[in-house]
Amino acid sequence: MSASTRVHNFCAGPCTLPVSVLEEVRDELLDFDGTGMSIIEASHRAAAYDAVHMQALADFRSLAAVPDDFAVLFLQGGASLQFAQVPMNLLADGETAGYVNTGTWAKKALGDAKKVAPVYEAWSGADGSFSRMPSTDEIEVRDGSRYLHVTSNETIGGIRFPALPTVDVPLVTDMSSDFLSRPIDWDAHDLVYGGAQKNLGPAGLAVVVVRKDRLSTHGRDLTSYLDYATHESNDSMANTPPMFAIYVMGKVLSWMQAEGGLAAFEQRAAERASLLYGAIDGSDGWYTCPVDEASRSHMNIVFRLPDEDLEKRFVAEAAEAGMVNLKGHRSVGGIRASVYNALPVASVEALVDFMAGFRSSNS
Ligand SMILES: *Cc1c(COP(=O)(O)O)cnc(C)c1O
């Protein structure tokens, strides 16, 4: 298969990756850098892998402008393990934290955290069917809270915080689905985490960025893998790291740097989103977006057609035209176009054209 036969992939996760990155991976698969073996056959203690690993850590740090007083950790277990690992590491016995419940992922984070510590729901979007993000003054931060947990972008609901809440306690943010598509205010944070597979690379890897002075303050008797301090003191090589995922993400990160860094990707995200919302808003109500305008995601654009039959045909005919993975999540229905960092603007232009054609032949 050549690059020209690739589909436009709007998958919500894992994501599409830059063709140049896939080509490099292919070219290096049998012989990485003259070692006579693939990087995934190498020892994780070998110089070849060490260089890849350390470069990926450095590139993430530089793209996200991570200050020196934060550690960057590469962990396994996806973002989901962090739902438990965050409170285990940041809350001592009896300490509490608030969780802003903005949809599917926030709810999971809250549910797992409750099993670890006496955390509470600081706001819930359930009444409004999770169609908007709260403003800061709607969020209840109780006295003594160690942090406020937010989900910067709800991947399924298609909403994002245009700006994160400004509260008196540190934020902990799940950025899985908009990682490195917008700047991160490190002063406001104790921790940021995300799975790599939405915006940064293949599945199998979570990136956790944590303020160093918050490590080892939990007083818990954690097992070694669950304690962030284990990974911090070993550059995330305390055990065998997910080498292939880190290697590929490293290539995506250097591609992002070459393409102009975070600012360029924030701008591309805005461009992709405005093309799609423009197509929805310009359709005289034929396509509708069920979320509050101020909370519209730049990464997961959700919309509805006049009826479910049309939605089914839309997904099927788009796939025939080379645009795949447009079906909305089974919990909410409708259409969802996920437009992550590596998705070319041309893919969005193709979808916008298809939307216009589909509407005119069905209305
Ligand atoms: C996908 C996703 C997760 C879960 O990620 P896994 O790596 O599959 O555990 C968590 N939070 C958000 C916002 C997500 O989009």
CSV table of C-alpha atoms in Angstrom, one decimal, residues 69-348:
chain,number,residue,atom,x,y,z
A,69,ASP,CA,10.5,21.5,38.6
A,70,PHE,CA,8.2,19.0,36.8
A,71,ALA,CA,9.1,15.3,36.0
A,72,VAL,CA,8.0,13.8,32.7
A,73,LEU,CA,7.1,10.1,33.1
A,74,PHE,CA,6.3,7.5,30.4
A,75,LEU,CA,4.1,4.9,31.9
A,76,GLN,CA,1.9,2.0,30.9
A,77,GLY,CA,-1.8,1.3,31.6
A,78,GLY,CA,-3.1,4.2,29.5
A,79,ALA,CA,-4.8,7.2,30.8
A,80,SER,CA,-7.2,4.8,32.7
A,81,LEU,CA,-4.6,3.7,35.2
A,82,GLN,CA,-4.0,7.3,36.0
A,83,PHE,CA,-7.6,7.6,37.3
A,84,ALA,CA,-6.3,5.6,40.3
A,85,GLN,CA,-2.6,6.3,40.3
A,86,VAL,CA,-3.1,10.1,40.5
A,87,PRO,CA,-5.0,10.1,43.9
A,88,MET,CA,-2.7,7.3,45.2
A,89,ASN,CA,0.3,9.6,44.7
A,90,LEU,CA,-1.2,13.0,45.3
A,91,LEU,CA,-3.5,12.4,48.3
A,92,ALA,CA,-2.3,11.3,51.7
A,93,ASP,CA,-4.6,9.3,53.9
A,94,GLY,CA,-7.8,11.2,54.5
A,95,GLU,CA,-7.0,14.1,52.1
A,96,THR,CA,-9.6,15.1,49.5
A,97,ALA,CA,-9.8,16.5,46.0
A,98,GLY,CA,-12.6,17.9,43.8
A,99,TYR,CA,-13.6,16.3,40.4
A,100,VAL,CA,-15.4,18.2,37.7
A,101,ASN,CA,-17.8,15.8,36.1
A,102,THR,CA,-18.0,16.9,32.4
A,103,GLY,CA,-18.8,13.5,30.8
A,104,THR,CA,-17.7,9.9,30.2
A,105,TRP,CA,-14.0,10.3,31.0
A,106,ALA,CA,-14.4,12.7,33.9
A,107,LYS,CA,-16.9,10.3,35.4
A,108,LYS,CA,-14.5,7.4,35.1
A,109,ALA,CA,-11.7,9.4,36.8
A,110,LEU,CA,-14.1,10.3,39.7
A,111,GLY,CA,-15.3,6.7,40.0
A,112,ASP,CA,-11.8,5.2,40.4
A,113,ALA,CA,-10.5,8.1,42.6
A,114,LYS,CA,-13.4,7.4,45.0
A,115,LYS,CA,-12.1,3.9,45.6
A,116,VAL,CA,-8.7,5.4,46.6
A,117,ALA,CA,-9.7,8.5,48.6
A,118,PRO,CA,-12.7,10.5,49.9
A,119,VAL,CA,-12.9,12.7,46.8
A,120,TYR,CA,-16.1,14.6,45.7
A,121,GLU,CA,-17.9,15.8,42.6
A,122,ALA,CA,-17.2,19.6,42.3
A,123,TRP,CA,-19.7,20.1,39.4
A,124,SER,CA,-21.8,17.9,37.3
A,125,GLY,CA,-23.0,18.4,33.7
A,126,ALA,CA,-25.5,15.6,33.9
A,127,ASP,CA,-28.5,18.0,34.0
A,128,GLY,CA,-27.5,19.4,30.6
A,129,SER,CA,-26.6,16.1,29.1
A,130,PHE,CA,-22.9,17.0,29.3
A,131,SER,CA,-23.3,19.5,26.5
A,132,ARG,CA,-21.1,22.2,28.0
A,133,MET,CA,-18.2,23.0,30.3
A,134,PRO,CA,-18.8,24.9,33.6
A,135,SER,CA,-17.5,28.4,34.3
A,136,THR,CA,-15.1,28.7,37.3
A,137,ASP,CA,-17.8,30.2,39.6
A,138,GLU,CA,-20.0,27.1,39.1
A,139,ILE,CA,-17.4,24.8,40.5
A,140,GLU,CA,-17.4,24.0,44.2
A,141,VAL,CA,-13.9,23.7,45.6
A,142,ARG,CA,-14.2,22.6,49.2
A,143,ASP,CA,-11.8,23.7,51.9
A,144,GLY,CA,-8.8,21.5,52.3
A,145,SER,CA,-8.9,20.2,48.8
A,146,ARG,CA,-5.5,19.1,47.5
A,147,TYR,CA,-6.4,19.5,43.8
A,148,LEU,CA,-9.2,20.0,41.3
A,149,HIS,CA,-9.4,17.3,38.6
A,150,VAL,CA,-10.6,18.4,35.2
A,151,THR,CA,-10.8,16.8,31.8
A,152,SER,CA,-9.7,19.5,29.3
A,153,ASN,CA,-11.5,17.8,26.4
A,154,GLU,CA,-14.3,15.2,26.6
A,155,THR,CA,-13.6,12.9,23.7
A,156,ILE,CA,-17.1,11.4,23.5
A,157,GLY,CA,-19.2,14.4,24.3
A,158,GLY,CA,-17.2,16.7,22.0
A,159,ILE,CA,-16.7,19.5,24.5
A,160,ARG,CA,-13.6,21.3,25.7
A,161,PHE,CA,-12.8,23.9,28.3
A,162,PRO,CA,-12.0,27.0,26.2
A,163,ALA,CA,-9.8,28.0,29.2
A,164,LEU,CA,-9.3,25.8,32.3
A,165,PRO,CA,-11.0,27.0,35.5
A,166,THR,CA,-9.0,29.4,37.7
A,167,VAL,CA,-9.3,28.1,41.2
A,168,ASP,CA,-7.3,28.5,44.4
A,169,VAL,CA,-6.0,24.9,44.4
A,170,PRO,CA,-3.7,23.2,41.9
A,171,LEU,CA,-5.3,21.6,38.8
A,172,VAL,CA,-4.8,18.0,37.8
A,173,THR,CA,-5.8,17.7,34.1
A,174,ASP,CA,-6.6,14.7,31.9
A,175,MET,CA,-5.4,16.0,28.5
A,176,SER,CA,-5.6,12.7,26.7
A,177,SER,CA,-7.6,14.0,23.8
A,178,ASP,CA,-6.1,17.4,23.3
A,179,PHE,CA,-2.5,16.8,24.4
A,180,LEU,CA,0.0,19.2,22.7
A,181,SER,CA,-2.7,21.0,20.8
A,182,ARG,CA,-2.8,23.9,23.2
A,183,PRO,CA,-0.4,25.5,25.7
A,184,ILE,CA,-0.4,24.2,29.3
A,185,ASP,CA,-0.3,26.7,32.2
A,186,TRP,CA,2.2,24.8,34.4
A,187,ASP,CA,1.8,27.4,37.3
A,188,ALA,CA,-1.8,26.3,37.7
A,189,HIS,CA,-1.0,22.6,37.7
A,190,ASP,CA,0.4,19.9,40.0
A,191,LEU,CA,-0.1,17.2,37.3
A,192,VAL,CA,-1.1,16.7,33.7
A,193,TYR,CA,-1.6,13.3,32.1
A,194,GLY,CA,-2.9,11.6,29.0
A,195,GLY,CA,-2.8,8.5,26.9
A,196,ALA,CA,-0.6,8.9,23.8
A,197,GLN,CA,-2.9,7.3,21.3
A,198,LYS,CA,-5.2,10.3,20.7
A,199,ASN,CA,-2.8,13.0,19.7
A,200,LEU,CA,0.8,11.8,20.1
A,201,GLY,CA,1.4,8.3,18.9
A,202,PRO,CA,0.4,4.6,19.3
A,203,ALA,CA,-1.5,3.1,22.2
A,204,GLY,CA,0.3,1.5,25.1
A,205,LEU,CA,1.8,4.6,26.6
A,206,ALA,CA,0.7,7.3,29.1
A,207,VAL,CA,2.6,10.6,29.6
A,208,VAL,CA,2.4,12.0,33.1
A,209,VAL,CA,3.9,15.3,34.0
A,210,VAL,CA,4.0,15.9,37.7
A,211,ARG,CA,5.5,18.6,40.0
A,212,LYS,CA,8.6,17.0,41.6
A,213,ASP,CA,7.9,18.3,45.1
A,214,ARG,CA,4.6,16.4,45.1
A,215,LEU,CA,6.4,13.1,44.7
A,216,SER,CA,6.6,10.8,47.8
A,217,THR,CA,4.3,13.0,49.8
A,218,HIS,CA,1.4,10.4,49.9
A,219,GLY,CA,2.7,8.5,52.9
A,220,ARG,CA,1.1,5.4,51.4
A,221,ASP,CA,2.8,2.0,51.2
A,222,LEU,CA,2.5,1.9,47.4
A,223,THR,CA,3.8,-1.0,45.3
A,224,SER,CA,6.8,0.1,43.3
A,225,TYR,CA,5.2,0.5,39.8
A,226,LEU,CA,2.3,2.5,41.3
A,227,ASP,CA,4.6,5.0,42.9
A,228,TYR,CA,5.6,7.8,40.6
A,229,ALA,CA,8.9,8.2,42.5
A,230,THR,CA,10.0,4.9,41.2
A,231,HIS,CA,9.8,6.1,37.6
A,232,GLU,CA,11.1,9.6,38.2
A,233,SER,CA,14.3,8.3,39.7
A,234,ASN,CA,14.9,5.9,36.8
A,235,ASP,CA,14.0,8.2,33.8
A,236,SER,CA,10.9,5.9,33.3
A,237,MET,CA,13.1,2.9,32.8
A,238,ALA,CA,12.7,1.2,36.2
A,239,ASN,CA,11.2,-1.7,34.3
A,240,THR,CA,10.9,-2.4,30.6
A,241,PRO,CA,9.2,0.6,29.1
A,242,PRO,CA,6.8,0.3,26.1
A,243,MET,CA,9.7,0.8,23.7
A,244,PHE,CA,7.8,0.7,20.4
A,245,ALA,CA,5.2,3.2,21.5
A,246,ILE,CA,7.9,5.5,22.9
A,247,TYR,CA,10.0,5.2,19.7
A,248,VAL,CA,7.0,6.0,17.5
A,249,MET,CA,5.8,8.9,19.7
A,250,GLY,CA,9.4,10.2,19.7
A,251,LYS,CA,9.2,10.4,15.9
A,252,VAL,CA,5.8,12.2,16.1
A,253,LEU,CA,7.3,14.7,18.5
A,254,SER,CA,10.2,15.5,16.3
A,255,TRP,CA,7.9,15.8,13.3
A,256,MET,CA,5.8,18.3,15.4
A,257,GLN,CA,8.8,20.3,16.2
A,258,ALA,CA,9.8,20.4,12.5
A,259,GLU,CA,6.3,21.5,11.6
A,260,GLY,CA,6.4,24.5,13.9
A,261,GLY,CA,5.8,23.3,17.4
A,262,LEU,CA,2.9,23.7,19.7
A,263,ALA,CA,1.8,27.1,18.3
A,264,ALA,CA,1.5,25.6,14.8
A,265,PHE,CA,-0.6,22.7,16.1
A,266,GLU,CA,-2.9,24.9,18.1
A,267,GLN,CA,-3.5,26.9,15.0
A,268,ARG,CA,-4.1,23.8,12.8
A,269,ALA,CA,-6.6,22.5,15.3
A,270,ALA,CA,-8.5,25.8,15.2
A,271,GLU,CA,-8.5,25.7,11.4
A,272,ARG,CA,-9.8,22.1,11.2
A,273,ALA,CA,-12.5,22.8,13.8
A,274,SER,CA,-13.6,26.0,12.1
A,275,LEU,CA,-13.9,24.3,8.7
A,276,LEU,CA,-16.2,21.6,10.3
A,277,TYR,CA,-18.3,23.9,12.5
A,278,GLY,CA,-18.6,26.2,9.5
A,279,ALA,CA,-20.0,23.4,7.4
A,280,ILE,CA,-22.5,22.5,10.2
A,281,ASP,CA,-23.5,26.1,10.9
A,282,GLY,CA,-23.8,26.9,7.2
A,283,SER,CA,-26.2,24.0,6.5
A,284,ASP,CA,-29.5,25.8,7.4
A,285,GLY,CA,-30.0,23.5,10.4
A,286,TRP,CA,-29.6,20.3,8.4
A,287,TYR,CA,-26.5,19.4,10.3
A,288,THR,CA,-26.7,20.3,14.0
A,289,CYS,CA,-24.1,20.4,16.7
A,290,PRO,CA,-25.6,19.3,20.1
A,291,VAL,CA,-23.1,21.0,22.3
A,292,ASP,CA,-22.9,24.6,23.6
A,293,GLU,CA,-21.1,26.8,21.2
A,294,ALA,CA,-18.5,28.1,23.7
A,295,SER,CA,-17.6,24.6,24.7
A,296,ARG,CA,-17.1,23.1,21.2
A,297,SER,CA,-14.2,20.8,21.0
A,298,HIS,CA,-11.3,21.4,18.5
A,299,MET,CA,-10.5,17.7,18.5
A,300,ASN,CA,-13.8,15.7,18.5
A,301,ILE,CA,-16.5,17.4,16.4
A,302,VAL,CA,-19.9,15.9,17.0
A,303,PHE,CA,-23.0,16.5,14.9
A,304,ARG,CA,-26.4,15.1,14.1
A,305,LEU,CA,-28.3,14.7,10.8
A,306,PRO,CA,-32.1,15.0,10.5
A,307,ASP,CA,-32.6,11.3,11.5
A,308,GLU,CA,-30.7,8.2,12.4
A,309,ASP,CA,-31.3,6.5,9.1
A,310,LEU,CA,-29.5,9.3,7.3
A,311,GLU,CA,-26.7,9.1,9.9
A,312,LYS,CA,-26.2,5.4,9.1
A,313,ARG,CA,-26.1,6.2,5.4
A,314,PHE,CA,-23.8,9.1,6.0
A,315,VAL,CA,-21.3,6.9,7.8
A,316,ALA,CA,-21.5,4.2,5.1
A,317,GLU,CA,-21.2,6.4,2.1
A,318,ALA,CA,-18.4,8.4,3.7
A,319,ALA,CA,-16.5,5.2,4.2
A,320,GLU,CA,-17.0,4.3,0.5
A,321,ALA,CA,-15.5,7.7,-0.3
A,322,GLY,CA,-12.5,6.9,1.8
A,323,MET,CA,-13.5,8.7,5.0
A,324,VAL,CA,-13.6,6.2,7.9
A,325,ASN,CA,-14.4,6.0,11.6
A,326,LEU,CA,-17.1,8.7,11.6
A,327,LYS,CA,-19.7,6.9,13.7
A,328,GLY,CA,-20.4,8.6,17.0
A,329,HIS,CA,-19.7,6.8,20.2
A,330,ARG,CA,-22.3,4.1,20.9
A,331,SER,CA,-23.4,5.9,24.1
A,332,VAL,CA,-24.4,9.1,22.3
A,333,GLY,CA,-25.0,8.2,18.7
A,334,GLY,CA,-24.7,10.7,15.8
A,335,ILE,CA,-21.5,11.5,13.9
A,336,ARG,CA,-18.1,12.3,15.4
A,337,ALA,CA,-15.1,13.5,13.4
A,338,SER,CA,-11.9,13.2,15.5
A,339,VAL,CA,-9.4,15.6,14.1
A,340,TYR,CA,-6.2,15.1,16.0
A,341,ASN,CA,-2.7,16.7,15.6
A,342,ALA,CA,-1.6,14.4,12.7
A,343,LEU,CA,-4.8,14.7,10.6
A,344,PRO,CA,-4.1,16.7,7.5
A,345,VAL,CA,-6.3,19.7,6.9
A,346,ALA,CA,-6.9,18.1,3.5
A,347,SER,CA,-8.8,15.3,5.2
A,348,VAL,CA,-11.1,17.8,6.8
